[in-house]
Each structure stands twice: as structure tokens, then as C-alpha cells.
mmCIF file with all atom_site columns, N, CA and C in Angstrom:
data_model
loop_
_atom_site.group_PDB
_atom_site.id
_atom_site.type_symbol
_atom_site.label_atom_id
_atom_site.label_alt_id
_atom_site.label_comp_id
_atom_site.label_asym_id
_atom_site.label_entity_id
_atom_site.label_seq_id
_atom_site.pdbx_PDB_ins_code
_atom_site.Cartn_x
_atom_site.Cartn_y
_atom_site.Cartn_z
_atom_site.occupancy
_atom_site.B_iso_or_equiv
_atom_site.pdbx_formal_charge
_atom_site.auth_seq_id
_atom_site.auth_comp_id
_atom_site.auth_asym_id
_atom_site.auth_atom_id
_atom_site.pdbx_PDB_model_num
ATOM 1   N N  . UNK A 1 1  ? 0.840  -1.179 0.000  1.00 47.00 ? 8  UNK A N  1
ATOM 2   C CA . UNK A 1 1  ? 0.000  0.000  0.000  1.00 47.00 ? 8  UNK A CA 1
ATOM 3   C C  . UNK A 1 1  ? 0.883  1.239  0.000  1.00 47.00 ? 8  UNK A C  1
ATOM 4   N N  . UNK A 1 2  ? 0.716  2.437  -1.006 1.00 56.00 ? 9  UNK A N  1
ATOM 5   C CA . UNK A 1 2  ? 1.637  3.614  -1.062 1.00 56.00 ? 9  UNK A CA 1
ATOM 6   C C  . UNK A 1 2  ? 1.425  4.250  0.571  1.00 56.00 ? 9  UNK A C  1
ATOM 7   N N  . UNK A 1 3  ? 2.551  4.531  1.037  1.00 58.00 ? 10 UNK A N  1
ATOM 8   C CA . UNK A 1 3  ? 2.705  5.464  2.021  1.00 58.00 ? 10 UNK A CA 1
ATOM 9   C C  . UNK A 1 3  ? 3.325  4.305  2.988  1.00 58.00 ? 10 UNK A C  1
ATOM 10  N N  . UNK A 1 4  ? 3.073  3.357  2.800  1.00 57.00 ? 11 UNK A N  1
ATOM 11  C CA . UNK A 1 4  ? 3.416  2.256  3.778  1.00 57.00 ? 11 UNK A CA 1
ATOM 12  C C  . UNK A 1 4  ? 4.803  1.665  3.682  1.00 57.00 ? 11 UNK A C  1
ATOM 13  N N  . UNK A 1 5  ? 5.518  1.004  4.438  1.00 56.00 ? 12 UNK A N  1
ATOM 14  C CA . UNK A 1 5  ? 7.025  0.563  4.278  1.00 56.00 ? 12 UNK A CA 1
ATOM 15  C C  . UNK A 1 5  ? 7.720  -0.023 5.929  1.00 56.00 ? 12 UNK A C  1
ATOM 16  N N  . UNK A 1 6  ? 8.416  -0.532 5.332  1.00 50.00 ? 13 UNK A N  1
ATOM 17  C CA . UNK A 1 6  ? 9.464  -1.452 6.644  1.00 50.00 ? 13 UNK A CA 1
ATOM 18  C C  . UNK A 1 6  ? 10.804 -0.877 6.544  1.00 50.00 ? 13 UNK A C  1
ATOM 19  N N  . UNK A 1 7  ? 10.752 0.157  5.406  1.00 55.00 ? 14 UNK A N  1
ATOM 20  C CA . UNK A 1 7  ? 12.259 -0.062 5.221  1.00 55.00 ? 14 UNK A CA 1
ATOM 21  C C  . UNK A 1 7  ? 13.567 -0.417 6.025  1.00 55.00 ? 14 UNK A C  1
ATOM 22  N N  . UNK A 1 8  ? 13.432 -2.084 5.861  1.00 56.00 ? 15 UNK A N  1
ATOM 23  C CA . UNK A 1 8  ? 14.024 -3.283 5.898  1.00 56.00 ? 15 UNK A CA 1
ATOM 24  C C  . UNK A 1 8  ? 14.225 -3.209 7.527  1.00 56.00 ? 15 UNK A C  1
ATOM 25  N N  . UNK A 1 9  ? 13.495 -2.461 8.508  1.00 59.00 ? 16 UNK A N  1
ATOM 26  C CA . UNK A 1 9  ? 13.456 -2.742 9.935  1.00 59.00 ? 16 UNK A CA 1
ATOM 27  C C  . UNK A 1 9  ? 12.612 -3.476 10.320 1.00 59.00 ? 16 UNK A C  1
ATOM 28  N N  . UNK A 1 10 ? 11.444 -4.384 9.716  1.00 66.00 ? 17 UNK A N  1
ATOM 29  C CA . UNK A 1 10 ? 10.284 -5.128 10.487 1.00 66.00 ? 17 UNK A CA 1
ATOM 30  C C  . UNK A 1 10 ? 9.093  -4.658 10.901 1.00 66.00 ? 17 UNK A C  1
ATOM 31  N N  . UNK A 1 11 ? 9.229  -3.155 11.333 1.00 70.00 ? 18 UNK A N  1
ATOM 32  C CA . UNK A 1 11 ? 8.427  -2.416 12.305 1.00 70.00 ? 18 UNK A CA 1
ATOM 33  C C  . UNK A 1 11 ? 7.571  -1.559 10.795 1.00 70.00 ? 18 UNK A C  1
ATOM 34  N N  . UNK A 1 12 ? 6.192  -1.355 10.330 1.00 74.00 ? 19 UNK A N  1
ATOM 35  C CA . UNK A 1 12 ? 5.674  -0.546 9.453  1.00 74.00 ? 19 UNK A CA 1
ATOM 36  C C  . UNK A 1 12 ? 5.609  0.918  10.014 1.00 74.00 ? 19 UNK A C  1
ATOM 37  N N  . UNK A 1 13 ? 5.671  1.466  8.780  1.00 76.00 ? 20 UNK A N  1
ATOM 38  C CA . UNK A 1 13 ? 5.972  2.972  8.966  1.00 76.00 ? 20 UNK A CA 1
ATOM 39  C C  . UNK A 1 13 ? 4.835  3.606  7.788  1.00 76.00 ? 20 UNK A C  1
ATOM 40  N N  . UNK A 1 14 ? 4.742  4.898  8.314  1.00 80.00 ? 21 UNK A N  1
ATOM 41  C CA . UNK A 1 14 ? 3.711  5.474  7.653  1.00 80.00 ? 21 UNK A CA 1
ATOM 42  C C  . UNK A 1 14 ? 4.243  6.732  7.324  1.00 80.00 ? 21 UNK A C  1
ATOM 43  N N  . UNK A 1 15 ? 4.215  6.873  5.904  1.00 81.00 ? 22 UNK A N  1
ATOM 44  C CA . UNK A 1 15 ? 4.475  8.503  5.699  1.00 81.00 ? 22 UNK A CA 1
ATOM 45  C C  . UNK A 1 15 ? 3.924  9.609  6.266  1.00 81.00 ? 22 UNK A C  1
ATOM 46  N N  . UNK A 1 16 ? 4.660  10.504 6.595  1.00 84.00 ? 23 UNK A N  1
ATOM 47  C CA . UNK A 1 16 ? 3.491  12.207 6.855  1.00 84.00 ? 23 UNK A CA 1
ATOM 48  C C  . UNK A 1 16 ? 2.798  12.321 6.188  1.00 84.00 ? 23 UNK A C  1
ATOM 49  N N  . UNK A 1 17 ? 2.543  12.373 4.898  1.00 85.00 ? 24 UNK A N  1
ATOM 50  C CA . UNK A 1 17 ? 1.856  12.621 3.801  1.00 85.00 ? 24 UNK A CA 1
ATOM 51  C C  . UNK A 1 17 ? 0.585  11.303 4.093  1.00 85.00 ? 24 UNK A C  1
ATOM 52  N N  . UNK A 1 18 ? 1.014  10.524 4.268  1.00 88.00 ? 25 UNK A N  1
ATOM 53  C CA . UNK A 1 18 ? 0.047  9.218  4.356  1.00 88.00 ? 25 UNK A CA 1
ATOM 54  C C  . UNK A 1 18 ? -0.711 9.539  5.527  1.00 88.00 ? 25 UNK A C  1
ATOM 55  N N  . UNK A 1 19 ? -0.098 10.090 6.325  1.00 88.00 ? 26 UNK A N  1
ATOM 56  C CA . UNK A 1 19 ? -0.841 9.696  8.321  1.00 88.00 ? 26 UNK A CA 1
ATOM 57  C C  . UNK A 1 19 ? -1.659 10.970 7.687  1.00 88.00 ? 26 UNK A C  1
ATOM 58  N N  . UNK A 1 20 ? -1.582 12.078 6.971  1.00 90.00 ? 27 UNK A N  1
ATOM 59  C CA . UNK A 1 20 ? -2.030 13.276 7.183  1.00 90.00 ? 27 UNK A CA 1
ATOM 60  C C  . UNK A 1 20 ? -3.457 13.156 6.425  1.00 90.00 ? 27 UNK A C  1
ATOM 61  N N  . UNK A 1 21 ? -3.107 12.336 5.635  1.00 91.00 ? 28 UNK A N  1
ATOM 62  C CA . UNK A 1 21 ? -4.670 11.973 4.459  1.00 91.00 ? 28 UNK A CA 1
ATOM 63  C C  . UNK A 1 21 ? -5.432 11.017 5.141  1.00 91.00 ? 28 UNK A C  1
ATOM 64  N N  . UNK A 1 22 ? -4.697 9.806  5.951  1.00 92.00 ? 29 UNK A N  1
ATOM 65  C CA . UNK A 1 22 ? -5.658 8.953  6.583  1.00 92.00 ? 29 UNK A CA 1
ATOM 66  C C  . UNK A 1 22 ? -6.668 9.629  7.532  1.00 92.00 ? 29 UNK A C  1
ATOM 67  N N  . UNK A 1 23 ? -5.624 10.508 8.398  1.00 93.00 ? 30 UNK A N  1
ATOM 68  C CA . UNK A 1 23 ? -6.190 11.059 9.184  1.00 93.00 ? 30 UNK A CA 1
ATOM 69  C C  . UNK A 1 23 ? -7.433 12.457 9.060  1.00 93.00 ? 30 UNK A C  1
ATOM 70  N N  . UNK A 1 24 ? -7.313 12.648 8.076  1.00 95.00 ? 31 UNK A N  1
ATOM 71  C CA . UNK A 1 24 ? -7.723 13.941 7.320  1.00 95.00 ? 31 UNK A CA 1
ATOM 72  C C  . UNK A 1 24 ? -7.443 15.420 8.579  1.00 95.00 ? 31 UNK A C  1
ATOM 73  N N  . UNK A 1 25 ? -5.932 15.305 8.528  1.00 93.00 ? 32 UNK A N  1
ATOM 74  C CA . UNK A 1 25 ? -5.322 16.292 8.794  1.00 93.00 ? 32 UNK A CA 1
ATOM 75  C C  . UNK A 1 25 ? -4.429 17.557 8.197  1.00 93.00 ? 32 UNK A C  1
ATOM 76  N N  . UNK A 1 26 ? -5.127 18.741 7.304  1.00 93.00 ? 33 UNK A N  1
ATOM 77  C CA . UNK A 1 26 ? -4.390 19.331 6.183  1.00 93.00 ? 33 UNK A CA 1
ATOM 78  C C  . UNK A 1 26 ? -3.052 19.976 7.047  1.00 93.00 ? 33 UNK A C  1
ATOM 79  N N  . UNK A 1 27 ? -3.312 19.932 8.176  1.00 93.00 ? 34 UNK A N  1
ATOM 80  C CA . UNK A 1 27 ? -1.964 20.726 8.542  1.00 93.00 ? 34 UNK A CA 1
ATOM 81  C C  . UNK A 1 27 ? -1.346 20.047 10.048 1.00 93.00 ? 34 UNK A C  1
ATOM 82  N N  . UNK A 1 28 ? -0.179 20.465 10.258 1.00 92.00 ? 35 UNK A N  1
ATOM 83  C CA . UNK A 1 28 ? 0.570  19.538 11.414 1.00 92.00 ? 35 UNK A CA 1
ATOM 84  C C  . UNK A 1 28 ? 0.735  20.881 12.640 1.00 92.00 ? 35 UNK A C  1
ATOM 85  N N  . UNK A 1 29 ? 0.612  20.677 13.664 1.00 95.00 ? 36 UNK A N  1
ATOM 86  C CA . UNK A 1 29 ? 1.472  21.973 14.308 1.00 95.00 ? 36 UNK A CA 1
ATOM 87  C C  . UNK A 1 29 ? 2.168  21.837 14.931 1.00 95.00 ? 36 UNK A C  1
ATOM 88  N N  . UNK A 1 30 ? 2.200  20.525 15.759 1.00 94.00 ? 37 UNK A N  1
ATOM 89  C CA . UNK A 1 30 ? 3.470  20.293 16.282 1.00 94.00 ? 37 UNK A CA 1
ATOM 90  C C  . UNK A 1 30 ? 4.061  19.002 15.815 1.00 94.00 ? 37 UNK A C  1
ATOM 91  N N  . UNK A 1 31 ? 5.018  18.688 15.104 1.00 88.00 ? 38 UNK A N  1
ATOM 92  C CA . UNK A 1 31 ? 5.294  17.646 14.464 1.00 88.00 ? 38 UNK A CA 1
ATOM 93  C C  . UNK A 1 31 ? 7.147  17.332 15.444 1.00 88.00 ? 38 UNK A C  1
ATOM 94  N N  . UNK A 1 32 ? 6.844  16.102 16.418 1.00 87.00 ? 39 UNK A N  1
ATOM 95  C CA . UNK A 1 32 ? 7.961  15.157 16.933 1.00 87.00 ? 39 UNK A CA 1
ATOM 96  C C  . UNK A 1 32 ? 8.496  14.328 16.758 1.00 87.00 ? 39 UNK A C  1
ATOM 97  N N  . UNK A 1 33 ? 9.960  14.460 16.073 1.00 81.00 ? 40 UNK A N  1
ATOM 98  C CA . UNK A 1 33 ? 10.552 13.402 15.704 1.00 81.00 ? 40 UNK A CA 1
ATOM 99  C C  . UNK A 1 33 ? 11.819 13.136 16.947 1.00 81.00 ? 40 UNK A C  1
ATOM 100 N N  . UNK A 1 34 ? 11.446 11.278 16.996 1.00 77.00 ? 41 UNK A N  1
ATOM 101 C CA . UNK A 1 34 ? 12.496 10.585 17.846 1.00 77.00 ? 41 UNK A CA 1
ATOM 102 C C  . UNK A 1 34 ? 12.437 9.260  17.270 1.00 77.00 ? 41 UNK A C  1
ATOM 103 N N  . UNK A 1 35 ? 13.988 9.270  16.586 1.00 75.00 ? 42 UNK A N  1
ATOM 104 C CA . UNK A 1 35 ? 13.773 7.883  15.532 1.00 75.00 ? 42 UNK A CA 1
ATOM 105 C C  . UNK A 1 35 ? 14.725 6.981  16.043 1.00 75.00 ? 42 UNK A C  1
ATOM 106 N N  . UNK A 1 36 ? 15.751 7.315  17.787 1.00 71.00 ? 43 UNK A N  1
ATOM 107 C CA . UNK A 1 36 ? 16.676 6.364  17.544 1.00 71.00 ? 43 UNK A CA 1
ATOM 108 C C  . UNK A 1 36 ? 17.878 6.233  16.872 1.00 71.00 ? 43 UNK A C  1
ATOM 109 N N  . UNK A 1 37 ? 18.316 7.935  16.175 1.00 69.00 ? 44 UNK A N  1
ATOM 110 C CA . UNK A 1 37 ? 19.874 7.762  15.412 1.00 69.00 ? 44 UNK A CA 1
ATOM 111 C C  . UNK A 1 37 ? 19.734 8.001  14.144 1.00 69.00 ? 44 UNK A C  1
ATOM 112 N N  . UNK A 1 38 ? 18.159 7.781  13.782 1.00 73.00 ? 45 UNK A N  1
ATOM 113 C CA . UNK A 1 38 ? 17.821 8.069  11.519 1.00 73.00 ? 45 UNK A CA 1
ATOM 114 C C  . UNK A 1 38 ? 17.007 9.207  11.719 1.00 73.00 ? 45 UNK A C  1
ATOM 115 N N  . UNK A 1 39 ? 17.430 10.290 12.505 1.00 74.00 ? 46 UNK A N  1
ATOM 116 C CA . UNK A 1 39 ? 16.676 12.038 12.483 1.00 74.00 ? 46 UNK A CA 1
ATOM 117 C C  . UNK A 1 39 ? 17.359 12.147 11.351 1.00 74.00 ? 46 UNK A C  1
ATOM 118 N N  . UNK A 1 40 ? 18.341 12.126 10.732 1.00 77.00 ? 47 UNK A N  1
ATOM 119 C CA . UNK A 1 40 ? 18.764 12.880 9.536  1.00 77.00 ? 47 UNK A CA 1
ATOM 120 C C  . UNK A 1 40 ? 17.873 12.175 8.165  1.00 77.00 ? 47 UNK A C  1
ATOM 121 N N  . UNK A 1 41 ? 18.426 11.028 8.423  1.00 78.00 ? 48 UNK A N  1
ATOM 122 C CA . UNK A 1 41 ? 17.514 10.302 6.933  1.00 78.00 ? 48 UNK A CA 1
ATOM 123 C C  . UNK A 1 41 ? 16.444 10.456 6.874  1.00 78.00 ? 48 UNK A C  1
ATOM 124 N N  . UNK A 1 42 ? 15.535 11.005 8.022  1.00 78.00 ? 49 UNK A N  1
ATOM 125 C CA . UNK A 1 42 ? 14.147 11.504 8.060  1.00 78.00 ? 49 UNK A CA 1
ATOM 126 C C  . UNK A 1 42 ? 13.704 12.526 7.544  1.00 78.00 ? 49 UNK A C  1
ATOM 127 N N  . UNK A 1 43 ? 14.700 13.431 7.537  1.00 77.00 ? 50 UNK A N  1
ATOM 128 C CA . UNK A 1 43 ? 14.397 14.704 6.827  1.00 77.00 ? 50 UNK A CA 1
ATOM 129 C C  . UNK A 1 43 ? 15.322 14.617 5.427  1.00 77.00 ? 50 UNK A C  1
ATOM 130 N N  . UNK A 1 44 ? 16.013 13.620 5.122  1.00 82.00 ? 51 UNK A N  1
ATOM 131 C CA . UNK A 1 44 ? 16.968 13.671 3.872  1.00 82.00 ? 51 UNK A CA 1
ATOM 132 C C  . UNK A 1 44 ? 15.402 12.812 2.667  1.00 82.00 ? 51 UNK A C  1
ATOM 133 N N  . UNK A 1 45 ? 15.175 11.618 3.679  1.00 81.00 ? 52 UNK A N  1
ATOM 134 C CA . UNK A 1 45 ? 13.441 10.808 2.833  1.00 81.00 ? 52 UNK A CA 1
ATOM 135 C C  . UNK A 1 45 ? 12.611 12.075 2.624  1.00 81.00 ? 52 UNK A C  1
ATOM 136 N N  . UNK A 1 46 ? 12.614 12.766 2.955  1.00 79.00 ? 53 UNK A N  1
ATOM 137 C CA . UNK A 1 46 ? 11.341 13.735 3.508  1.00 79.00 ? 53 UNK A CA 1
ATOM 138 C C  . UNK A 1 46 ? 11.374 15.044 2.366  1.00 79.00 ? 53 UNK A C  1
ATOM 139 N N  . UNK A 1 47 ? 12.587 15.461 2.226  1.00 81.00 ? 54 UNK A N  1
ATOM 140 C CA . UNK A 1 47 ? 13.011 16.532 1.405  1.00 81.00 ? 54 UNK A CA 1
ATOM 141 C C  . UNK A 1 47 ? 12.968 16.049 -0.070 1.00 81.00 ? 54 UNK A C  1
ATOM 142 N N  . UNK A 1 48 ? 13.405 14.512 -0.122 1.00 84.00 ? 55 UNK A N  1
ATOM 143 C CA . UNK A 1 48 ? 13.523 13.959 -1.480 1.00 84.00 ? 55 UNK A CA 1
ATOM 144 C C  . UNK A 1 48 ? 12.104 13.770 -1.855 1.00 84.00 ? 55 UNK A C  1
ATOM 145 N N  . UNK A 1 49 ? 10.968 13.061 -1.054 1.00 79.00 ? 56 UNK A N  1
ATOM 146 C CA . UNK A 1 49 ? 9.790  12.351 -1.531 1.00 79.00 ? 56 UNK A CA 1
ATOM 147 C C  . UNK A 1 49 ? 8.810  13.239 -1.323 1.00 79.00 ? 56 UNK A C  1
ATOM 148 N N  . UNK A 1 50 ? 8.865  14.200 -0.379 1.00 80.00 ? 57 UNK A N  1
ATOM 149 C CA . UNK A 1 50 ? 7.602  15.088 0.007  1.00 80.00 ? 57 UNK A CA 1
ATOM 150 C C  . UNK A 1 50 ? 7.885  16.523 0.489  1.00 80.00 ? 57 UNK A C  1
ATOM 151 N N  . UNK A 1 51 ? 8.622  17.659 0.022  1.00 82.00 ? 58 UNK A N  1
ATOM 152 C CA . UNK A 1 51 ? 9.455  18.735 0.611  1.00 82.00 ? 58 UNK A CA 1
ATOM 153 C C  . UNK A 1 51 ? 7.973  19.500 0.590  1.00 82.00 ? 58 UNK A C  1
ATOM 154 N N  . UNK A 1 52 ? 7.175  19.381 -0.036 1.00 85.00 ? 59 UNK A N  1
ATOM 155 C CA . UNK A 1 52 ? 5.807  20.519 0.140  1.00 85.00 ? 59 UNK A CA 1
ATOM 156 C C  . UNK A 1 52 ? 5.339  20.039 1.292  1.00 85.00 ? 59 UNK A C  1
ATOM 157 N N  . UNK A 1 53 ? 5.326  19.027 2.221  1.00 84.00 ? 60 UNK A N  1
ATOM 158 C CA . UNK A 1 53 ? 4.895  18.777 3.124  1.00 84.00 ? 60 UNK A CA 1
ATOM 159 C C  . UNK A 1 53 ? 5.091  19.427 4.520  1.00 84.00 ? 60 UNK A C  1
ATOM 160 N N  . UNK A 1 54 ? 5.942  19.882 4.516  1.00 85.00 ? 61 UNK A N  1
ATOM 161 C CA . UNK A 1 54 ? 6.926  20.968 5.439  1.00 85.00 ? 61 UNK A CA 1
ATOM 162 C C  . UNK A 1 54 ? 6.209  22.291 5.269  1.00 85.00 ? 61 UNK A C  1
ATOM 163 N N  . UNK A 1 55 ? 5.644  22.776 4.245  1.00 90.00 ? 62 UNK A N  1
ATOM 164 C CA . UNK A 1 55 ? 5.168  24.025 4.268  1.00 90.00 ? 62 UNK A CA 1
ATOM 165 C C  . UNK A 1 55 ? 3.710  23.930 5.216  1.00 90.00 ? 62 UNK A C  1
ATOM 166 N N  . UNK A 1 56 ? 3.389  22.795 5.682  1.00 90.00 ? 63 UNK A N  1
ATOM 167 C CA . UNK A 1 56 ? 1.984  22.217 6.729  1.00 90.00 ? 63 UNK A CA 1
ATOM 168 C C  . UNK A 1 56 ? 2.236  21.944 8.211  1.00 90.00 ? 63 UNK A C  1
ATOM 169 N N  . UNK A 1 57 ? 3.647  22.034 8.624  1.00 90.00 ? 64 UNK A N  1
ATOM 170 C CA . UNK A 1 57 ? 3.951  21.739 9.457  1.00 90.00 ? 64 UNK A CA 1
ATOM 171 C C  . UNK A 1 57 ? 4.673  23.217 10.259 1.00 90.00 ? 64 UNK A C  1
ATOM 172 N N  . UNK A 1 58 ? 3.683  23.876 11.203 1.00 93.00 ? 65 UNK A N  1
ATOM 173 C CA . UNK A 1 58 ? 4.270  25.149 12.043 1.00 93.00 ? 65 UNK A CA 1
ATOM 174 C C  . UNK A 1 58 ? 5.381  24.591 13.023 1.00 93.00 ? 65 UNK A C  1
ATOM 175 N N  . UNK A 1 59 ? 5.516  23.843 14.004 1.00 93.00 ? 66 UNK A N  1
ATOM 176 C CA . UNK A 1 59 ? 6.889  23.915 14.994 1.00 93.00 ? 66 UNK A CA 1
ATOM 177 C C  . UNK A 1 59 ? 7.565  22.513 14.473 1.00 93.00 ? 66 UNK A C  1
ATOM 178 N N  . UNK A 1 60 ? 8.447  22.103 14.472 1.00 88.00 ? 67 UNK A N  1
ATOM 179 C CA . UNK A 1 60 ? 9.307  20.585 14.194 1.00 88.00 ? 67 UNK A CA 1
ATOM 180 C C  . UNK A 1 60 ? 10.542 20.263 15.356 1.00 88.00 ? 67 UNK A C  1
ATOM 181 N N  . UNK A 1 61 ? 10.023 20.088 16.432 1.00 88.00 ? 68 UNK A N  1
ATOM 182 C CA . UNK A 1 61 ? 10.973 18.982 17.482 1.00 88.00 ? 68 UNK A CA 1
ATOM 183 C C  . UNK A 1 61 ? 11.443 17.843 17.411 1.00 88.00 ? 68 UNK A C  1
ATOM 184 N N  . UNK A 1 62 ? 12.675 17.940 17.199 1.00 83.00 ? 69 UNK A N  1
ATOM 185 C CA . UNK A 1 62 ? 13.891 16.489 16.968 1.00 83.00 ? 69 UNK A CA 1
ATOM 186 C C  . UNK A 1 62 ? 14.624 16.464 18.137 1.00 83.00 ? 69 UNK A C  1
ATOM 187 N N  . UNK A 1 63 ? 14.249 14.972 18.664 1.00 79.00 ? 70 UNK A N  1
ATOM 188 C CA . UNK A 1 63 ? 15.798 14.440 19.539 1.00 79.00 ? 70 UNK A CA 1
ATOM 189 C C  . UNK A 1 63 ? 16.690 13.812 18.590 1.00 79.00 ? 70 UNK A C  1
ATOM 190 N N  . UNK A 1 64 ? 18.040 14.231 19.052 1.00 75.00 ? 71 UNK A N  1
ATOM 191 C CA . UNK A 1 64 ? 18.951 13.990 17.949 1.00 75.00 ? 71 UNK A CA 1
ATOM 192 C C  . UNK A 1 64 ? 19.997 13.102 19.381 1.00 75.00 ? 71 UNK A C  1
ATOM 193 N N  . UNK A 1 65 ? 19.601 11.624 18.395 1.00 68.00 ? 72 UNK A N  1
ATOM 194 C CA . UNK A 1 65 ? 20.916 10.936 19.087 1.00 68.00 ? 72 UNK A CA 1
ATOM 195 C C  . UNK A 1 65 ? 22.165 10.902 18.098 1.00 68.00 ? 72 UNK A C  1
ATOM 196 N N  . UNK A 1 66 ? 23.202 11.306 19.259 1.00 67.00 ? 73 UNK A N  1
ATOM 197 C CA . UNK A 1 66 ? 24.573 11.117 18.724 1.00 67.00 ? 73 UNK A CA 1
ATOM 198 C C  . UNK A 1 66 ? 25.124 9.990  18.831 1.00 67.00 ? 73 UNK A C  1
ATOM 199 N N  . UNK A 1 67 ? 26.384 9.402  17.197 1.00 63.00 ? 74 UNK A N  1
ATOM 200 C CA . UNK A 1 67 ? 26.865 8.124  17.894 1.00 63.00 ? 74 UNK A CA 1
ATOM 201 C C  . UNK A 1 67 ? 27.873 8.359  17.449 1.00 63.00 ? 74 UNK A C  1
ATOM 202 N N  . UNK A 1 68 ? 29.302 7.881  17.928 1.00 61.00 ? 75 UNK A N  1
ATOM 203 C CA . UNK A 1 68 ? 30.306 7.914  18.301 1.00 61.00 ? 75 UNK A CA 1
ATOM 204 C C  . UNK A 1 68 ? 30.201 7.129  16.448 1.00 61.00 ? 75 UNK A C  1
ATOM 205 N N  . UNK A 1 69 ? 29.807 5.902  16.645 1.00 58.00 ? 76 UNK A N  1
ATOM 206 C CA . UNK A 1 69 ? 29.916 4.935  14.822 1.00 58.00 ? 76 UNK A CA 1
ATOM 207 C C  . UNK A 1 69 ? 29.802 5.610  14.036 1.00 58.00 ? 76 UNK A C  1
ATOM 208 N N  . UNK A 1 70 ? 28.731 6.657  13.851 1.00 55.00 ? 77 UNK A N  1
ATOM 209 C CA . UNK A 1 70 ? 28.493 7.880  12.860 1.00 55.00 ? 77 UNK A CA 1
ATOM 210 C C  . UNK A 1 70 ? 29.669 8.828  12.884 1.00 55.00 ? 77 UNK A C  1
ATOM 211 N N  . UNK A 1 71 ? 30.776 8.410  13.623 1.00 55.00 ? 78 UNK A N  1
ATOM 212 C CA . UNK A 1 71 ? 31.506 10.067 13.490 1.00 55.00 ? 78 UNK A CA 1
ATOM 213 C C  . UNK A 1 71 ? 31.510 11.381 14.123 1.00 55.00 ? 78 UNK A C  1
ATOM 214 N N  . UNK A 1 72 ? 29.908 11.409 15.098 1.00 53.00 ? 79 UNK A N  1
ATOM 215 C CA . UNK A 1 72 ? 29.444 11.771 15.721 1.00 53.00 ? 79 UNK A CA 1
ATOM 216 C C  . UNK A 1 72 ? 29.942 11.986 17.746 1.00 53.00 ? 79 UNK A C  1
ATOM 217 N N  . UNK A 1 73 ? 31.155 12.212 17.349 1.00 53.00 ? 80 UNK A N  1
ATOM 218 C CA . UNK A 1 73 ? 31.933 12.303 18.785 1.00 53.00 ? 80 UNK A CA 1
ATOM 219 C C  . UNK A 1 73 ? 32.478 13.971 18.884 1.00 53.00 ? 80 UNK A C  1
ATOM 220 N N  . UNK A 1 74 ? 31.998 14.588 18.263 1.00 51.00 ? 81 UNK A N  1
ATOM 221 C CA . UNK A 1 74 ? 32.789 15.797 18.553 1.00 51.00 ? 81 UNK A CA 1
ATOM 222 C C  . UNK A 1 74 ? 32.371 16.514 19.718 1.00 51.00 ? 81 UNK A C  1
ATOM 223 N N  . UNK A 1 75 ? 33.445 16.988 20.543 1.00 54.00 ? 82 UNK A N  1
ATOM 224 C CA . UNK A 1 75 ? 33.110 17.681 21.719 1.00 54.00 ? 82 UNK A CA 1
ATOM 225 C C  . UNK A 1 75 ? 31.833 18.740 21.558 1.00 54.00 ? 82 UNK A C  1
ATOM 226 N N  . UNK A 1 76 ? 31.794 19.583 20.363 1.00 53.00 ? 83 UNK A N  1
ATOM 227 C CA . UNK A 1 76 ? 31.047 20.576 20.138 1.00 53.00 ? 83 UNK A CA 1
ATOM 228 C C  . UNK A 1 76 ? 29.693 20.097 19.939 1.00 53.00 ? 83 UNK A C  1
ATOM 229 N N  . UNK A 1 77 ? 29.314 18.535 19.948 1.00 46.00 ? 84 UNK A N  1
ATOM 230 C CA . UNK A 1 77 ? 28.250 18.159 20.023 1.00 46.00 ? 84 UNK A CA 1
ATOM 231 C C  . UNK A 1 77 ? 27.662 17.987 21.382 1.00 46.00 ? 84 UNK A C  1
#
């Protein structure tokens, strides 16, 4: 089904674009992301497949985990 996907974790996932039509929600206002370490690929999927979708969404809160495997050790983090 479009909007739907595992990508290759097991767990189904639902696009913004998808949750927003199921739900018949035209606009987001507070939109929270906590993915566990893929905050970036969330907005890298997001910009590639749906960037008008962002113009629906007023505040956007990310926890951003850092990992040392990513490269992600800098003091300034």
C-alpha cells in the first residue's frame, strides 16, 4: 500500500503525507521526531519524496541521538 514501508526494519511505517490523508489532517502543528539515530535520513526521505509537506507543518521537534559509529563524537556536540 503507497505510504506504507518497513524499510528493511520489520516495524511498518507510515508517511506524513500518508498519516495526514488517513487522518484527514491538512496541517501539522506540532510535528515530533524521535527515531533512535535516523533524524537525519528523516528529513533527507522527507526533502527527497515530500518537501511541500513541510510548508503544513508550524513547529518541528527532533531528539537527535549522537553516535560515536556515525563520526558523531565531537566535543562541540
Amino acid at each position: 500500500m503507497a505510504g506504507i514501508n518497513n524499510f528493511g526494519h520489520g516495524m511498518p511505517v507510515v508517511t506524513i503525507p500518508y498519516a495526514m490523508k488517513l487522518l484527514g489532517h491538512p496541517r501539522i502543528d506540532v510535528l515530533k521526531i524521535d527515531c533512535e539515530g535516523c533524524e537525519l535520513s528523516v528529513f533527507e526521505n522527507l526533502r527527497r519524496a515530500a518537501p511541500q509537506v513541510l510548508d503544513d507543518v508550524g513547529q518541528i521537534l527532533v531528539e537527535f541521538h549522537v553516535s560515536t559509529t556515525l563520526g558523531m563524537n565531537s566535543p562541540e556536540l
